[in-house]
PDB file of C-alpha atoms in Angstrom:
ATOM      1  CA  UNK T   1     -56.490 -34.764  86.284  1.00 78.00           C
ATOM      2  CA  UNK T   2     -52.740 -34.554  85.152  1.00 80.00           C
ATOM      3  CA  UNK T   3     -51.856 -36.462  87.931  1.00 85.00           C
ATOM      4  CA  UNK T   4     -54.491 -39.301  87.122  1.00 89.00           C
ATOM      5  CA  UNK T   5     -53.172 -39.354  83.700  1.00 87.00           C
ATOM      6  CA  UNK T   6     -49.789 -39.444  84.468  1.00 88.00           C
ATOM      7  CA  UNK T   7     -50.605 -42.554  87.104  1.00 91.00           C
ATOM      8  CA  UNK T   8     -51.786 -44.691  84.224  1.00 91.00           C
ATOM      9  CA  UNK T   9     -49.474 -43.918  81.691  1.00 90.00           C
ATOM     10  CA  UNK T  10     -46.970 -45.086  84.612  1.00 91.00           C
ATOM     11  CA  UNK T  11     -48.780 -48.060  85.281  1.00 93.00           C
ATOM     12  CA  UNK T  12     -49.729 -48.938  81.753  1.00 93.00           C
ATOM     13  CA  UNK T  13     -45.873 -48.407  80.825  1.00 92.00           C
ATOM     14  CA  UNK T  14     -45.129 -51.142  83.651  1.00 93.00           C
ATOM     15  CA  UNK T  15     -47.574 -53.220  82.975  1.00 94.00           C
ATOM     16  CA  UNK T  16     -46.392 -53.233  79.249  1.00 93.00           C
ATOM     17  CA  UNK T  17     -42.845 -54.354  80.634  1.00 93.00           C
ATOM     18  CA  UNK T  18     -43.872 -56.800  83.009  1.00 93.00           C
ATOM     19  CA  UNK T  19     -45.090 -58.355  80.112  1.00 92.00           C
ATOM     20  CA  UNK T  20     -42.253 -57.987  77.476  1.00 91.00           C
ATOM     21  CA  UNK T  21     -39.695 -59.655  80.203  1.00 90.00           C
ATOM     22  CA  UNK T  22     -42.175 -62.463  80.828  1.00 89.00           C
ATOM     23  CA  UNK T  23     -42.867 -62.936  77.175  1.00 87.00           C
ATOM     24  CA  UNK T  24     -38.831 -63.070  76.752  1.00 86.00           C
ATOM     25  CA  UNK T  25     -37.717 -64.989  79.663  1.00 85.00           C
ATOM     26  CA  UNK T  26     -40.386 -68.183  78.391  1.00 84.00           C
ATOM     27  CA  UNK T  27     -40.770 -70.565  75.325  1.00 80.00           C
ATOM     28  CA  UNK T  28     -43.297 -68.191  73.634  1.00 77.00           C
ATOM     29  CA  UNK T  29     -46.670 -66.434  73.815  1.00 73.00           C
ATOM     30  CA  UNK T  30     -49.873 -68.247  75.158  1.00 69.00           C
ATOM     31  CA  UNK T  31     -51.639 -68.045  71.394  1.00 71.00           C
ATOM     32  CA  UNK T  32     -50.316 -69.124  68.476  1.00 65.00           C
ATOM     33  CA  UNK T  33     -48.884 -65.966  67.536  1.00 72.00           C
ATOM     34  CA  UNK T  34     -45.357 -64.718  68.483  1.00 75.00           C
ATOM     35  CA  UNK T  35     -44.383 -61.142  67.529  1.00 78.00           C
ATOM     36  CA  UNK T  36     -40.438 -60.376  66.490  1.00 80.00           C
ATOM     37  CA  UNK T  37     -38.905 -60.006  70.095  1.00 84.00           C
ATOM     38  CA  UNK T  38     -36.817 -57.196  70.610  1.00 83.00           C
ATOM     39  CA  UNK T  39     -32.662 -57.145  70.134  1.00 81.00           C
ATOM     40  CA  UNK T  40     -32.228 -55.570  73.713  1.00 79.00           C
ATOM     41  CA  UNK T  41     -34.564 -58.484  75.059  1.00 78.00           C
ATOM     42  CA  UNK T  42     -32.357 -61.255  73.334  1.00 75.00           C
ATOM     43  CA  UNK T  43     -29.555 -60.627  75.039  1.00 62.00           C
TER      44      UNK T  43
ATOM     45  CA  UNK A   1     -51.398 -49.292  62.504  1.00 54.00           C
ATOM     46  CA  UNK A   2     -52.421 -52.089  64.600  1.00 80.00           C
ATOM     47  CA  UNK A   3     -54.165 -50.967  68.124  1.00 85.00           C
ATOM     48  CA  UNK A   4     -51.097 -52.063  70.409  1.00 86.00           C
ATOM     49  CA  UNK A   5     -48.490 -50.318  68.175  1.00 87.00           C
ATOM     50  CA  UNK A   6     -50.842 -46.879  68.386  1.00 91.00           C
ATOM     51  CA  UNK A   7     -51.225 -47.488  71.968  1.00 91.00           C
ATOM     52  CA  UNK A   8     -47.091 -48.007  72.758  1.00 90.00           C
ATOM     53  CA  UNK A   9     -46.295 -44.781  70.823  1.00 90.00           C
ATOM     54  CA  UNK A  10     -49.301 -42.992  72.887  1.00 91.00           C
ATOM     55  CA  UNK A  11     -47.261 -43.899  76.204  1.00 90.00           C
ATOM     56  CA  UNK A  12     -43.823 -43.627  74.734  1.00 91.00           C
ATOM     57  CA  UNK A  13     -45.157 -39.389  73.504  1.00 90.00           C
ATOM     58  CA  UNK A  14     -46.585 -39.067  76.798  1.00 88.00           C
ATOM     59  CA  UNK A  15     -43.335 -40.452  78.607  1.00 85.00           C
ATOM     60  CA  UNK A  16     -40.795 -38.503  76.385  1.00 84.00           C
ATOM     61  CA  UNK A  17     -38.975 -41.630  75.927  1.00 84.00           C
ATOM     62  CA  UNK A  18     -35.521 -41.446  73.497  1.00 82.00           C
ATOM     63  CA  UNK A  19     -34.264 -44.475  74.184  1.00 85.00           C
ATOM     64  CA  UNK A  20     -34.860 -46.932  71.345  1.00 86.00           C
ATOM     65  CA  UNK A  21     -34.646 -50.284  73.285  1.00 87.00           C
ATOM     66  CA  UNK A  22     -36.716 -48.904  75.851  1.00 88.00           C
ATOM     67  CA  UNK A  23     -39.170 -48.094  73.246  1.00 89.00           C
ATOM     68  CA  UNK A  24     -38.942 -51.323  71.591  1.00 90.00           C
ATOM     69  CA  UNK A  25     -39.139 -53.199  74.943  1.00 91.00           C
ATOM     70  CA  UNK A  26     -42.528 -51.103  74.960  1.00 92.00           C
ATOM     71  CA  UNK A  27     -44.024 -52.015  71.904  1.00 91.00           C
ATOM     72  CA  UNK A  28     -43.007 -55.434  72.040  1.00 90.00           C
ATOM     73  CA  UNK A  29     -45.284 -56.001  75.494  1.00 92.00           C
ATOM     74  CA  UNK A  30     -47.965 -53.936  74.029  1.00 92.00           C
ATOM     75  CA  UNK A  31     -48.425 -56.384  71.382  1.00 89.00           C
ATOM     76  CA  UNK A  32     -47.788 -58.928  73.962  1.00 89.00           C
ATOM     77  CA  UNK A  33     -50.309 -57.868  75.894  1.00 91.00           C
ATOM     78  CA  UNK A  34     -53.212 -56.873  73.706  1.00 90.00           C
ATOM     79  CA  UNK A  35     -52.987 -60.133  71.603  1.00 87.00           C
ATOM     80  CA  UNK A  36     -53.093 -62.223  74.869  1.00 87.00           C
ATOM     81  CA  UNK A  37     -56.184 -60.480  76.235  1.00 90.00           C
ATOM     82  CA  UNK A  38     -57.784 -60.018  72.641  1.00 88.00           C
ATOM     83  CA  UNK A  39     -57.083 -64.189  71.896  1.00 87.00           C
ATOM     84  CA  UNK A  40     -58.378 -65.132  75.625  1.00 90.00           C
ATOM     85  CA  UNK A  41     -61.381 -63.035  75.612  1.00 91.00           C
ATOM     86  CA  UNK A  42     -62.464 -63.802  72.016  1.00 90.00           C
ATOM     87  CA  UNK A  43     -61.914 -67.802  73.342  1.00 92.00           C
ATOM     88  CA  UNK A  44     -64.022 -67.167  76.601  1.00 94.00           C
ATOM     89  CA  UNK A  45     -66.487 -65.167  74.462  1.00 95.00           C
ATOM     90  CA  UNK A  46     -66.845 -67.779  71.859  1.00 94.00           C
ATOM     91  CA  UNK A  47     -66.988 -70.711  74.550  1.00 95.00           C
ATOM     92  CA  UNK A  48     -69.377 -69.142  76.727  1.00 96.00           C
ATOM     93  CA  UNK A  49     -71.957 -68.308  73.315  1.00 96.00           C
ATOM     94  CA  UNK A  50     -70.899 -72.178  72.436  1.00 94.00           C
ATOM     95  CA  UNK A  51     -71.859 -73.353  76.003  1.00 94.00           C
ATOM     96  CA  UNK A  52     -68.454 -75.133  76.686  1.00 95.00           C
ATOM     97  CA  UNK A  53     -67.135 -72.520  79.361  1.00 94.00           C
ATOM     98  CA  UNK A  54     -66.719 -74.993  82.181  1.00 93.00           C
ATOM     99  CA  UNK A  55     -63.654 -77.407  80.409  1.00 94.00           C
ATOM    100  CA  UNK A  56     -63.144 -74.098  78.416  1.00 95.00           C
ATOM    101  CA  UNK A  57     -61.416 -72.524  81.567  1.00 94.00           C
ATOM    102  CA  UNK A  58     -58.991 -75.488  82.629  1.00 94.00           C
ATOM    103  CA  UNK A  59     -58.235 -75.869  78.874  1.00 95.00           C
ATOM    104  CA  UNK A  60     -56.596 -72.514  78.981  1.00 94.00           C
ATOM    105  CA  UNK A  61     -55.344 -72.467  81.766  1.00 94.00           C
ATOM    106  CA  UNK A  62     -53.599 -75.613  80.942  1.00 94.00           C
ATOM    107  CA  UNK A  63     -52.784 -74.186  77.660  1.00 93.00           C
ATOM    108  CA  UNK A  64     -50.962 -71.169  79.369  1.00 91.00           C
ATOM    109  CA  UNK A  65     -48.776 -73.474  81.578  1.00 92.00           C
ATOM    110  CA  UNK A  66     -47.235 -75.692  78.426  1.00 92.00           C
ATOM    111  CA  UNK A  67     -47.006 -73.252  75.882  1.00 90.00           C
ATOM    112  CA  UNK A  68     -45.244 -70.698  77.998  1.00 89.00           C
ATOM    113  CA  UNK A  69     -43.009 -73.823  79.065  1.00 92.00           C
ATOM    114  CA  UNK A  70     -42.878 -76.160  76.178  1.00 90.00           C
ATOM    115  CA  UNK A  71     -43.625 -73.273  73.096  1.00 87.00           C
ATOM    116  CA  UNK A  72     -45.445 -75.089  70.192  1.00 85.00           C
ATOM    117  CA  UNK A  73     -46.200 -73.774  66.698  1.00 85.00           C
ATOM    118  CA  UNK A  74     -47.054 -70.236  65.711  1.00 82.00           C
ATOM    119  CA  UNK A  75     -49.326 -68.541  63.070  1.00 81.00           C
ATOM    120  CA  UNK A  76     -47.699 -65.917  61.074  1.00 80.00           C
ATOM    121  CA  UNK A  77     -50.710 -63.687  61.179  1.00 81.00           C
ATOM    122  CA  UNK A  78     -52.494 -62.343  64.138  1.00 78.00           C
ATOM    123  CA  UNK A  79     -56.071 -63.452  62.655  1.00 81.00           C
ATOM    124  CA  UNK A  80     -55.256 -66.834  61.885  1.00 81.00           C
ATOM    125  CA  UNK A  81     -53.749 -67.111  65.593  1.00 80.00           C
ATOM    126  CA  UNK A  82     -56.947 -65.944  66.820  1.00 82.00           C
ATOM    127  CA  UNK A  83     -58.647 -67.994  64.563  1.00 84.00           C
ATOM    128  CA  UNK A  84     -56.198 -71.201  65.835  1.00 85.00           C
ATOM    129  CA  UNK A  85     -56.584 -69.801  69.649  1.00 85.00           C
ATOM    130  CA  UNK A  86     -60.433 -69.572  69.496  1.00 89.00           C
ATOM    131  CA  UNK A  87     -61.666 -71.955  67.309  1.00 91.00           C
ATOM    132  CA  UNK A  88     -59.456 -75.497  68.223  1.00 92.00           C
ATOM    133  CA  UNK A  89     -59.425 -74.724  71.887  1.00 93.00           C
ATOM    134  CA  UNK A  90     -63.367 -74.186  71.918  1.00 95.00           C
ATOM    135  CA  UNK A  91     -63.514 -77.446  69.646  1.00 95.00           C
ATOM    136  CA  UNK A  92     -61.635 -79.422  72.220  1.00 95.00           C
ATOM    137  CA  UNK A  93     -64.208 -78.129  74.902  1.00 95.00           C
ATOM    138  CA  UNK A  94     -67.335 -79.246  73.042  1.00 95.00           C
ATOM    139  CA  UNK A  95     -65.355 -82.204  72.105  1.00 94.00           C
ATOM    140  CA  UNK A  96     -64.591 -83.485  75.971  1.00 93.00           C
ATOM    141  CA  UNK A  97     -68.716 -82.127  76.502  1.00 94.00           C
ATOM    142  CA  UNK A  98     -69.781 -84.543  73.442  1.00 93.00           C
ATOM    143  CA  UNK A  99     -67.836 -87.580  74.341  1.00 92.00           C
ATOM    144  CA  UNK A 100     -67.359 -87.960  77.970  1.00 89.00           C
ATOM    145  CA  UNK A 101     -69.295 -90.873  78.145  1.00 85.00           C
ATOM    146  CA  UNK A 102     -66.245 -92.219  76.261  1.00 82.00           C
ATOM    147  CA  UNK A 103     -63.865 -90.869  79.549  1.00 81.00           C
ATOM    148  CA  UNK A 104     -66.038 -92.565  81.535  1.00 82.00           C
ATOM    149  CA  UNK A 105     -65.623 -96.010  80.792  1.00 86.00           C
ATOM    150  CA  UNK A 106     -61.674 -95.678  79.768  1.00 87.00           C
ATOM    151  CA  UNK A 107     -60.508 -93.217  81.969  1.00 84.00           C
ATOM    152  CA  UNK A 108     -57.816 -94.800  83.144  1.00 87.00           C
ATOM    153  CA  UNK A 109     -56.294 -95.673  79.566  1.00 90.00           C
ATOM    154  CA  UNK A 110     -57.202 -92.145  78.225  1.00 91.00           C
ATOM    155  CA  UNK A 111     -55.177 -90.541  81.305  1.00 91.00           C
ATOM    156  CA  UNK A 112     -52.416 -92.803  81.435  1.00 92.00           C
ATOM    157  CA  UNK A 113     -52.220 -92.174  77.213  1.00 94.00           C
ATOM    158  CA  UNK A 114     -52.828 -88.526  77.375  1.00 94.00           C
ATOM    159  CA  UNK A 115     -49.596 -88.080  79.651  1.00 93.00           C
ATOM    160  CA  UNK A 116     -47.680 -90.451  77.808  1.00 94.00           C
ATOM    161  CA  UNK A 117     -47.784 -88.677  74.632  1.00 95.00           C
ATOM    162  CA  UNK A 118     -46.939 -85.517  76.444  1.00 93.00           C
ATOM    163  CA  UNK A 119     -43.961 -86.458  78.358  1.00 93.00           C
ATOM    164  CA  UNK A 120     -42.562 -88.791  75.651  1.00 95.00           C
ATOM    165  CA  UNK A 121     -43.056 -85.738  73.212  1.00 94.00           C
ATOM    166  CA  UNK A 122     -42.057 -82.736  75.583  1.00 92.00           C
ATOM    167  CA  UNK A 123     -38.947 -84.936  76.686  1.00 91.00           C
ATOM    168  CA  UNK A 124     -37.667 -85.264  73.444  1.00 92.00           C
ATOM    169  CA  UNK A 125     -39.061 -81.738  71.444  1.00 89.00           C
ATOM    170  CA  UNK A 126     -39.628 -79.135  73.821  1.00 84.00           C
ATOM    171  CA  UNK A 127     -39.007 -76.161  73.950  1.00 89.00           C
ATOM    172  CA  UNK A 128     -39.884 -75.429  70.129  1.00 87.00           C
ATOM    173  CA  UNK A 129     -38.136 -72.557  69.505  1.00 83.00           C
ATOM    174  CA  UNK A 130     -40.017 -70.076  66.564  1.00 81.00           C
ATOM    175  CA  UNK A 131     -38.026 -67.344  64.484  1.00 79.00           C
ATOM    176  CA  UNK A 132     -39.015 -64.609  65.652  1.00 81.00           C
ATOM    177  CA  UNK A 133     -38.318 -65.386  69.074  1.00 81.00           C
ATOM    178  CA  UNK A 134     -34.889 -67.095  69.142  1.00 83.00           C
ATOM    179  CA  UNK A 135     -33.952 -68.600  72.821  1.00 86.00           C
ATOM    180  CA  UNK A 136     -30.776 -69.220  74.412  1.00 85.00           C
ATOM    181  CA  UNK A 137     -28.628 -72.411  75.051  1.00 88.00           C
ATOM    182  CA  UNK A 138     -29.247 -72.107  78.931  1.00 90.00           C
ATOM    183  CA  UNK A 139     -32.901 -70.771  78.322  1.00 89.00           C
ATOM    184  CA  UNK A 140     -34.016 -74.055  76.227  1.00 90.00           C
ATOM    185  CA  UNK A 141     -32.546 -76.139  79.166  1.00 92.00           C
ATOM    186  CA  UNK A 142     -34.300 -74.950  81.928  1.00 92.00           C
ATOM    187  CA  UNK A 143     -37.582 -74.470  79.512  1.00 93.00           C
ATOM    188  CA  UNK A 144     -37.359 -78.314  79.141  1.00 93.00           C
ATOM    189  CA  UNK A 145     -36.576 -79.024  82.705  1.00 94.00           C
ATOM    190  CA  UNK A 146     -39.600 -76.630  83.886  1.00 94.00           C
ATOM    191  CA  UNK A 147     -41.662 -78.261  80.817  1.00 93.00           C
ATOM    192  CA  UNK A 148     -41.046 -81.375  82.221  1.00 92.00           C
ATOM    193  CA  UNK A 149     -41.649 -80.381  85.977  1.00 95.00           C
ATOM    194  CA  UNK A 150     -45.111 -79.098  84.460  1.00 94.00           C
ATOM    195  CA  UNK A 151     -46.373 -81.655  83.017  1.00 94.00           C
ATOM    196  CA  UNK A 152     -45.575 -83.901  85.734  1.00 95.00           C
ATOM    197  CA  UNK A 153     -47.532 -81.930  88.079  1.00 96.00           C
ATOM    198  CA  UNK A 154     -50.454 -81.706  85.953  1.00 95.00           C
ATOM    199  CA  UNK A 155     -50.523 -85.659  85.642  1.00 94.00           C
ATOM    200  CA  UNK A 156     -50.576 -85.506  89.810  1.00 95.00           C
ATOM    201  CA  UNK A 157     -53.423 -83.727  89.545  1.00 95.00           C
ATOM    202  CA  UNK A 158     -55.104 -85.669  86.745  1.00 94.00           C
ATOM    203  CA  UNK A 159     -54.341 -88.625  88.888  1.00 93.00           C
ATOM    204  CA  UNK A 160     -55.766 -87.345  92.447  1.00 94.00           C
ATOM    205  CA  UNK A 161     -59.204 -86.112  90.391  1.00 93.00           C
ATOM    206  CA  UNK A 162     -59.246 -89.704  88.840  1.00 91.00           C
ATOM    207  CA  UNK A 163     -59.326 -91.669  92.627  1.00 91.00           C
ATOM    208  CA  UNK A 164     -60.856 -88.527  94.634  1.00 93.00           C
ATOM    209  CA  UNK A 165     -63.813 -88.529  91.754  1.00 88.00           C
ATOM    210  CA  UNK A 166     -63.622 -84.885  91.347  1.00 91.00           C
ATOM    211  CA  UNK A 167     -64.110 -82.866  88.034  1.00 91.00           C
ATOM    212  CA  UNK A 168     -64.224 -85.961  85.255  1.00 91.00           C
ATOM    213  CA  UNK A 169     -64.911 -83.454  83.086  1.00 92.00           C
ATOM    214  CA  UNK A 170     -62.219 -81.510  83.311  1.00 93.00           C
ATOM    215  CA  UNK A 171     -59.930 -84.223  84.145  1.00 92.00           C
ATOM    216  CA  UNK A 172     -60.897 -85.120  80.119  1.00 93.00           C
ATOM    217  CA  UNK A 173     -60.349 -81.586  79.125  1.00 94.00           C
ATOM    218  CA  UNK A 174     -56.422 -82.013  80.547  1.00 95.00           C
ATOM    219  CA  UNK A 175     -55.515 -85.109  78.930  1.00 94.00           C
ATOM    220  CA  UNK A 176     -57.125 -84.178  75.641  1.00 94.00           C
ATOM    221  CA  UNK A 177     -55.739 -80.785  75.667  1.00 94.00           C
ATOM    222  CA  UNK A 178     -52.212 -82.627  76.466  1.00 95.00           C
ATOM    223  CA  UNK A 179     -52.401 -83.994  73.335  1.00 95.00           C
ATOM    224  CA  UNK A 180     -53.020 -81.406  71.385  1.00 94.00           C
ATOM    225  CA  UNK A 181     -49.736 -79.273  73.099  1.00 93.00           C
ATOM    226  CA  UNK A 182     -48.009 -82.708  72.182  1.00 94.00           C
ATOM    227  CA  UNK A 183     -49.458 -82.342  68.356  1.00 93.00           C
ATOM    228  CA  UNK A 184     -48.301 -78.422  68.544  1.00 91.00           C
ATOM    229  CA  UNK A 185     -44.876 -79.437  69.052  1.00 92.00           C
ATOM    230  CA  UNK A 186     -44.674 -81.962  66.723  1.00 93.00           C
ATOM    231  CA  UNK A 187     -43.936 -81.120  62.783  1.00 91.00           C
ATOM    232  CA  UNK A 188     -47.523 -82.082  62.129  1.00 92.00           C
ATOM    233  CA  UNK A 189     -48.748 -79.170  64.098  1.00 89.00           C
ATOM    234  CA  UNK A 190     -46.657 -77.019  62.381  1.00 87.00           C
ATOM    235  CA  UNK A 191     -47.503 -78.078  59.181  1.00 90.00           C
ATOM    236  CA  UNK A 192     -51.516 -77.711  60.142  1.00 89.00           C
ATOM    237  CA  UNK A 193     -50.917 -74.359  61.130  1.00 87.00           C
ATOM    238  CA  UNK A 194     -48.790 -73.179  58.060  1.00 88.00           C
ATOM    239  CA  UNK A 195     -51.748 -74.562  56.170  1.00 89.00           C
ATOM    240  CA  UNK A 196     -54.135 -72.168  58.285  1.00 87.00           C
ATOM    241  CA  UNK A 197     -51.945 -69.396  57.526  1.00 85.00           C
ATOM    242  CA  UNK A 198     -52.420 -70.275  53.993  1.00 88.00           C
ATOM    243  CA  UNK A 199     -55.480 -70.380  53.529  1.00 87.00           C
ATOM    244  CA  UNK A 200     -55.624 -67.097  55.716  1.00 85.00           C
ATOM    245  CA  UNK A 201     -53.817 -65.678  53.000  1.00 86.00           C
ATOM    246  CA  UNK A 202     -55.561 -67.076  50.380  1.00 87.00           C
ATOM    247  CA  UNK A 203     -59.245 -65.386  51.489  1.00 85.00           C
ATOM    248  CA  UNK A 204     -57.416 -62.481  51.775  1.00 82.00           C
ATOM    249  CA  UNK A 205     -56.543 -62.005  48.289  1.00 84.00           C
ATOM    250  CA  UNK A 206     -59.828 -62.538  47.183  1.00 83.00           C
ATOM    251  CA  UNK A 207     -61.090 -60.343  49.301  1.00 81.00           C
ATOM    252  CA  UNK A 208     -58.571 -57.604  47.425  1.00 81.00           C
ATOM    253  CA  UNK A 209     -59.109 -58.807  44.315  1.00 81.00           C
ATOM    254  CA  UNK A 210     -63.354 -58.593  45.153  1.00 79.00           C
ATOM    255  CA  UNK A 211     -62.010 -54.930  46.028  1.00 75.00           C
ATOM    256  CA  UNK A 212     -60.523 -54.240  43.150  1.00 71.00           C
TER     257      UNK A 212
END
């Protein structure tokens, strides 16, 4: 069970990621809201 | 504390991170990620109750493509977003439902307009930059190029639809969604939704002041 949990907090962290570098490397989010981006992802 | 913020901390506990940027980077995508999939499904959910899911689903889709690209206006607020996201998109559905009898008989002009007013405007404004996400000299230039390159493509397939007479309602949905992404990146759609996220703000004081 440990194991299971450990999996998806993995993949959730990745998934998470993927998403933050995607969200910084275009113009903006999809819906017309755009949260502060991050200093680390600015430069 | 908002769901994705909860949600970030559960996996940064769980994942012993100490690393601020790495938990920033974290709870920037969660919020990412849960207001994408909250918007979308609200907009499918909404659309599908509405009866516009057909156009509904290119709509988006085109939607993704240019605003990731191009950028456009942005809500302050997460509600009024979602109200924005759901609510104009859905509206442009039933609107391409209501009058395609209108695409029918000028499809040709509505196309050839439609793209127009999106290259003209995404040549000269994209990408439109908002404040909380600054972008880079070399970042706006290929955003325009790949803006550009976008749109373009989407006009190919506008145009093969138009002489293969496939999807005319969809084809509709494209060129009418075009032109809202063109409004969105124009001070005019800025202005509409700062006026949004006013009245946003407005209902929620009198909802306080009802509280109080």
């Amino acid at each position: 069970m440990k194991k299971i949990k450990m999996l998806f907090v993995t993949f959730a962290a990745f998934t998470l990621t993927i998403a933050a570098f995607i969200n910084a490397a275009s113009a903006c989010t999809f819906i017309h809201y755009q949260p502060n981006l991050p200093k680390s992802l600015r430069e | 504390m908002a769901f994705s913020e909860k949600f970030a901390n559960y996996l940064i506990d769980i994942k012993n991170l100490d690393n601020e940027d790495e938990k920033d980077i974290l709870k920037y995508g969660s919020e990412v990620f849960f207001t994408t999939i909250c918007g979308t499904t609200i907009t499918l959910l909404i659309g599908w109750l509405v009866g516009v899911i057909y156009p509904l689903w290119a709509i988006l889709l085109v939607s993704i493509i240019v605003r990731k690209l191009a950028g456009g206006a942005h809500s302050e607020y997460p509600i009024s977003c979602f109200f924005i996201t759901a609510f104009f998109y859905t509206l442009i559905a039933f609107l391409a439902i209501k009058t395609q009898f209108f695409f029918e008989q000028y499809k040709n002009t509505v196309i050839f307009l439609a793209s127009m007013i999106a290259l003209i405007v995404i040549s000269k404004k994209a990408p439109v930059e908002s404040l909380a996400k600054p972008l880079g000299f070399y970042q706006k230039k290929q955003l325009k190029l790949f803006s550009f390159i976008a749109i373009i493509l989407l006009i190919v397939i506008q145009i093969s639809f138009l002489y293969l007479q496939l999807y005319p309602l969809i084809n509709y949905a494209i060129s009418l969604v075009l032109i809202w992404h063109a409004l969105m990146l124009l001070p005019l759609g800025q202005y509409l939704v700062s006026y949004i996220d006013k009245f946003y703000l407005m209902l929620k004081e009198v909802n306080l002041n009802e509280k109080n």
